[in-house]
């Protein structure tokens, strides 16, 4: 049985880590049996989650994990895409995973009202040893990393403007297609859905979520991907 090492579900989301949710979305889409092992970055060989363990070997990085399982499939998710579509998928994924990762982080750790909602629930979720000074230092490190990109607690509107641009571009890219590269879901969708769901479906609102929820095609896309990959969840 494949072990998927990741955070436990949080706030009604399958995973508060978009990278973990991306891999699990893929495994569910492919109906590959797996067992979740609740974990955290400190237990990962690279200090990042998710990672999988199969037959005693571990693989880290969401993209590498998906590539590992895709190799075994008779038909690949990205079969039939042109070179130009593959290039688009590459750039879009890279940008979303970089830019929206920090938006999701900012929503919870940087935005003062996001942190006020997130902290009490996070504390319940964390092991005892991580609740005091360790959490304080972790947040300080994240605030420093966000600050280097201009995402500062004193300016949520400015910080979210960078995420709103990405959501607008994604809405324009999707247009009226069911999936980002046309009629069929591709590997890109596993990533984009996980990031969009973490913004649109989290229980506490913020200006980025409010903006995303006005983009009807992105909302419809999340509903479609949820029905495709997460029917019956939690199960
Ligand atoms: N490129 C990696 C990124 C994974 C990642 O950044 N995971 C976060 C959780 S969302 C993490 O483990 N962060 C811990 C850290 O950076 O110390 C992937 O695609 O799996």
Short mmCIF file of C-alpha atoms and ligand atoms in Angstrom, two decimals:
data_model
loop_
_atom_site.label_atom_id
_atom_site.label_comp_id
_atom_site.label_asym_id
_atom_site.label_seq_id
_atom_site.Cartn_x
_atom_site.Cartn_y
_atom_site.Cartn_z
CA UNK A 1 0.00 0.00 0.00
CA UNK A 2 1.30 3.44 -0.94
CA UNK A 3 1.69 5.74 2.04
CA UNK A 4 0.94 9.41 1.50
CA UNK A 5 2.63 11.45 4.23
CA UNK A 6 0.92 14.77 4.69
CA UNK A 7 -0.98 17.06 7.09
CA UNK A 8 -4.34 15.94 8.40
CA UNK A 9 -7.45 17.61 6.88
CA UNK A 10 -8.05 21.11 8.23
CA UNK A 11 -10.89 23.63 8.13
CA UNK A 12 -13.05 21.35 5.98
CA UNK A 13 -10.39 21.28 3.26
CA UNK A 14 -8.92 17.91 2.28
CA UNK A 15 -5.60 19.55 3.01
CA UNK A 16 -4.44 23.01 4.03
CA UNK A 17 -1.27 22.38 2.03
CA UNK A 18 -2.03 22.85 -1.67
CA UNK A 19 0.90 20.57 -2.56
CA UNK A 20 -0.51 17.75 -0.44
CA UNK A 21 -3.99 18.30 -1.84
CA UNK A 22 -2.57 18.24 -5.38
CA UNK A 23 -1.06 14.77 -4.90
CA UNK A 24 -4.13 13.39 -3.16
CA UNK A 25 -6.40 14.84 -5.87
CA UNK A 26 -4.27 13.02 -8.43
CA UNK A 27 -4.32 9.70 -6.55
CA UNK A 28 -8.10 9.91 -6.23
CA UNK A 29 -8.53 10.89 -9.86
CA UNK A 30 -6.48 7.85 -10.90
CA UNK A 31 -8.16 5.62 -8.30
CA UNK A 32 -4.74 4.56 -7.02
CA UNK A 33 -5.13 3.03 -3.55
CA UNK A 34 -3.19 4.84 -0.81
CA UNK A 35 -3.12 5.29 2.91
CA UNK A 36 -2.66 8.72 4.51
CA UNK A 37 0.01 8.90 7.20
CA UNK A 38 -0.39 12.14 9.16
CA UNK A 39 2.95 13.89 9.00
CA UNK A 40 4.77 17.21 8.90
CA UNK A 41 7.79 18.75 7.19
CA UNK A 42 10.12 17.72 10.02
CA UNK A 43 9.49 14.05 9.22
CA UNK A 44 10.18 14.44 5.50
CA UNK A 45 13.56 13.49 4.00
CA UNK A 46 13.70 16.94 2.34
CA UNK A 47 11.93 18.93 5.05
CA UNK A 48 8.89 19.40 2.81
CA UNK A 49 5.64 17.58 2.43
CA UNK A 50 3.98 15.73 0.83
CA UNK A 51 6.08 12.64 0.33
CA UNK A 52 5.11 9.09 -0.44
CA UNK A 53 6.61 5.82 0.70
CA UNK A 54 6.25 2.78 -1.50
CA UNK A 55 8.03 -0.52 -0.91
CA UNK A 56 10.35 1.19 1.56
CA UNK A 57 11.44 3.98 -0.84
CA UNK A 58 10.32 7.55 -0.50
CA UNK A 59 9.63 10.16 -3.16
CA UNK A 60 9.25 13.83 -2.34
CA UNK A 61 7.93 16.74 -4.42
CA UNK A 62 4.39 16.72 -5.72
CA UNK A 63 5.44 16.90 -9.37
CA UNK A 64 7.89 14.00 -9.03
CA UNK A 65 5.26 11.91 -7.24
CA UNK A 66 2.71 12.46 -10.00
CA UNK A 67 5.33 11.73 -12.70
CA UNK A 68 6.23 8.50 -10.85
CA UNK A 69 2.66 7.19 -11.01
CA UNK A 70 1.93 8.54 -14.48
CA UNK A 71 4.75 6.41 -15.90
CA UNK A 72 2.75 3.32 -14.96
CA UNK A 73 -0.44 4.39 -16.68
CA UNK A 74 -1.20 3.06 -20.14
CA UNK A 75 -2.54 6.49 -21.17
CA UNK A 76 -0.88 9.57 -19.73
CA UNK A 77 -2.82 12.57 -18.50
CA UNK A 78 -0.91 14.88 -20.81
CA UNK A 79 -0.97 12.66 -23.90
CA UNK A 80 -2.07 14.56 -26.97
CA UNK A 81 -1.02 17.99 -25.74
CA UNK A 82 1.00 20.04 -28.22
CA UNK A 83 4.46 21.34 -27.33
CA UNK A 84 2.96 24.79 -26.94
CA UNK A 85 0.24 23.53 -24.57
CA UNK A 86 2.88 21.71 -22.51
CA UNK A 87 4.91 24.92 -22.31
CA UNK A 88 1.81 26.85 -21.22
CA UNK A 89 1.06 24.22 -18.58
CA UNK A 90 4.63 24.43 -17.30
CA UNK A 91 4.67 28.21 -16.97
CA UNK A 92 1.18 28.42 -15.47
CA UNK A 93 1.92 25.74 -12.89
CA UNK A 94 5.26 27.27 -11.95
CA UNK A 95 3.71 30.71 -11.51
CA UNK A 96 0.69 29.49 -9.59
CA UNK A 97 2.73 27.26 -7.29
CA UNK A 98 5.06 30.14 -6.50
CA UNK A 99 2.67 33.09 -6.36
CA UNK A 100 -0.49 31.46 -4.96
CA UNK A 101 1.51 29.44 -2.43
CA UNK A 102 2.57 32.73 -0.85
CA UNK A 103 -0.95 34.12 -1.13
CA UNK A 104 -2.32 31.10 0.75
CA UNK A 105 0.45 31.51 3.31
CA UNK A 106 -0.30 35.22 3.63
CA UNK A 107 -4.05 34.59 4.03
CA UNK A 108 -3.34 32.53 7.14
CA UNK A 109 -0.06 33.75 8.63
CA UNK A 110 0.39 37.31 7.38
CA UNK A 111 -3.00 39.05 7.11
CA UNK A 112 -3.79 40.12 10.72
CA UNK A 113 -7.45 39.07 10.49
CA UNK A 114 -6.49 35.79 8.79
CA UNK A 115 -3.97 35.05 11.55
CA UNK A 116 -6.57 35.85 14.25
CA UNK A 117 -8.86 33.18 12.73
CA UNK A 118 -6.11 30.69 11.87
CA UNK A 119 -3.99 30.69 15.03
CA UNK A 120 -6.54 29.24 17.50
CA UNK A 121 -7.41 26.37 15.17
CA UNK A 122 -3.79 25.77 14.18
CA UNK A 123 -2.78 25.55 17.83
CA UNK A 124 -5.34 22.76 18.41
CA UNK A 125 -3.92 20.92 15.41
CA UNK A 126 -0.24 21.19 16.40
CA UNK A 127 1.64 18.85 18.72
CA UNK A 128 2.16 20.38 22.19
CA UNK A 129 5.84 21.07 21.61
CA UNK A 130 5.12 23.31 18.64
CA UNK A 131 2.52 25.55 20.23
CA UNK A 132 4.67 28.15 22.02
CA UNK A 133 8.06 29.56 21.00
CA UNK A 134 8.37 27.17 18.03
CA UNK A 135 5.17 28.55 16.51
CA UNK A 136 6.29 32.10 17.25
CA UNK A 137 9.62 31.49 15.46
CA UNK A 138 7.95 29.74 12.53
CA UNK A 139 5.62 32.69 12.02
CA UNK A 140 8.50 35.13 12.34
CA UNK A 141 10.40 33.21 9.61
CA UNK A 142 7.33 33.17 7.34
CA UNK A 143 6.70 36.90 7.92
CA UNK A 144 10.31 37.57 6.94
CA UNK A 145 10.00 35.48 3.77
CA UNK A 146 6.70 37.16 2.87
CA UNK A 147 8.12 40.59 3.63
CA UNK A 148 10.93 39.98 1.13
CA UNK A 149 8.21 39.76 -1.51
CA UNK A 150 6.31 42.81 -0.32
CA UNK A 151 3.55 40.80 1.42
CA UNK A 152 3.36 42.67 4.73
CA UNK A 153 0.74 42.53 7.52
CA UNK A 154 0.26 46.31 7.39
CA UNK A 155 -1.01 46.20 3.79
CA UNK A 156 -3.42 43.33 3.07
CA UNK A 157 -4.93 45.13 0.07
CA UNK A 158 -1.49 45.52 -1.52
CA UNK A 159 -0.58 41.92 -0.73
CA UNK A 160 -3.80 40.50 -2.14
CA UNK A 161 -3.53 42.61 -5.30
CA UNK A 162 -0.75 40.24 -6.42
CA UNK A 163 -3.02 37.24 -5.96
CA UNK A 164 -6.02 38.88 -7.59
CA UNK A 165 -3.95 39.37 -10.75
CA UNK A 166 -3.22 35.65 -10.83
CA UNK A 167 -6.88 34.72 -10.31
CA UNK A 168 -7.94 37.10 -13.10
CA UNK A 169 -5.35 35.60 -15.45
CA UNK A 170 -6.50 32.07 -14.56
CA UNK A 171 -10.14 33.02 -15.20
CA UNK A 172 -9.14 34.39 -18.61
CA UNK A 173 -7.09 31.29 -19.41
CA UNK A 174 -9.95 28.98 -18.45
CA UNK A 175 -12.58 30.95 -20.33
CA UNK A 176 -15.56 28.71 -20.97
CA UNK A 177 -13.57 25.47 -21.17
CA UNK A 178 -14.29 22.78 -18.56
CA UNK A 179 -10.59 22.34 -17.71
CA UNK A 180 -7.56 24.57 -18.12
CA UNK A 181 -6.29 22.92 -21.29
CA UNK A 182 -9.62 22.03 -22.84
CA UNK A 183 -12.23 19.33 -22.57
CA UNK A 184 -10.25 16.84 -20.47
CA UNK A 185 -8.50 17.19 -17.11
CA UNK A 186 -4.70 17.22 -17.36
CA UNK A 187 -1.91 17.08 -14.80
CA UNK A 188 -2.05 20.89 -14.61
CA UNK A 189 -5.58 20.66 -13.21
CA UNK A 190 -4.43 18.59 -10.23
CA UNK A 191 -2.28 21.50 -9.14
CA UNK A 192 -4.53 24.41 -10.06
CA UNK A 193 -7.57 22.89 -8.39
CA UNK A 194 -5.67 22.33 -5.13
CA UNK A 195 -4.50 25.95 -5.05
CA UNK A 196 -7.87 27.40 -6.05
CA UNK A 197 -9.78 25.27 -3.52
CA UNK A 198 -7.43 26.43 -0.76
CA UNK A 199 -8.37 30.01 -1.60
CA UNK A 200 -12.05 29.73 -2.55
CA UNK A 201 -13.21 27.00 -0.17
CA UNK A 202 -11.51 27.92 3.09
CA UNK A 203 -14.04 28.92 5.77
CA UNK A 204 -12.68 32.40 6.62
CA UNK A 205 -13.19 35.11 4.05
CA UNK A 206 -10.63 37.67 2.93
CA UNK A 207 -10.36 40.07 -0.03
CA UNK A 208 -8.65 37.46 -2.23
CA UNK A 209 -11.34 34.86 -1.62
CA UNK A 210 -14.08 37.46 -2.12
CA UNK A 211 -12.55 38.42 -5.46
CA UNK A 212 -12.12 34.76 -6.51
CA UNK A 213 -15.75 34.04 -5.73
CA UNK A 214 -16.84 36.71 -8.22
CA UNK A 215 -15.06 34.79 -11.01
CA UNK A 216 -17.90 32.44 -11.91
CA UNK A 217 -15.90 30.20 -14.22
CA UNK A 218 -13.27 29.52 -11.52
CA UNK A 219 -16.01 28.73 -9.01
CA UNK A 220 -17.65 26.35 -11.51
CA UNK A 221 -14.27 24.76 -12.22
CA UNK A 222 -13.75 23.99 -8.52
CA UNK A 223 -17.21 22.44 -8.29
CA UNK A 224 -16.41 20.30 -11.37
CA UNK A 225 -13.03 19.15 -10.05
CA UNK A 226 -14.49 18.39 -6.63
CA UNK A 227 -17.20 16.23 -8.21
CA UNK A 228 -14.58 14.49 -10.35
CA UNK A 229 -11.98 13.74 -7.70
CA UNK A 230 -13.47 14.24 -4.25
CA UNK A 231 -16.96 12.82 -4.50
CA UNK A 232 -18.06 11.45 -1.14
CA UNK A 233 -15.25 13.16 0.76
CA UNK A 234 -14.77 12.89 3.71
CA UNK A 235 -15.18 9.15 3.40
N1 LIG B 1 7.93 21.72 -4.54
C1 LIG B 1 7.34 21.04 -3.42
C2 LIG B 1 6.84 22.07 -2.43
C3 LIG B 1 6.26 21.42 -1.16
C4 LIG B 1 6.10 22.45 -0.04
O1 LIG B 1 6.54 23.60 -0.13
N2 LIG B 1 5.45 22.00 1.02
C5 LIG B 1 5.26 22.86 2.16
C6 LIG B 1 3.91 22.61 2.77
S1 LIG B 1 2.65 23.34 1.76
C7 LIG B 1 6.30 22.52 3.20
O2 LIG B 1 6.56 21.36 3.46
N3 LIG B 1 6.90 23.53 3.81
C8 LIG B 1 7.82 23.35 4.87
C9 LIG B 1 9.00 24.22 4.75
O3 LIG B 1 9.18 24.85 3.70
O4 LIG B 1 9.79 24.24 5.70
C10 LIG B 1 6.23 20.12 -3.91
O5 LIG B 1 5.73 20.33 -5.03
O6 LIG B 1 5.89 19.15 -3.23
#
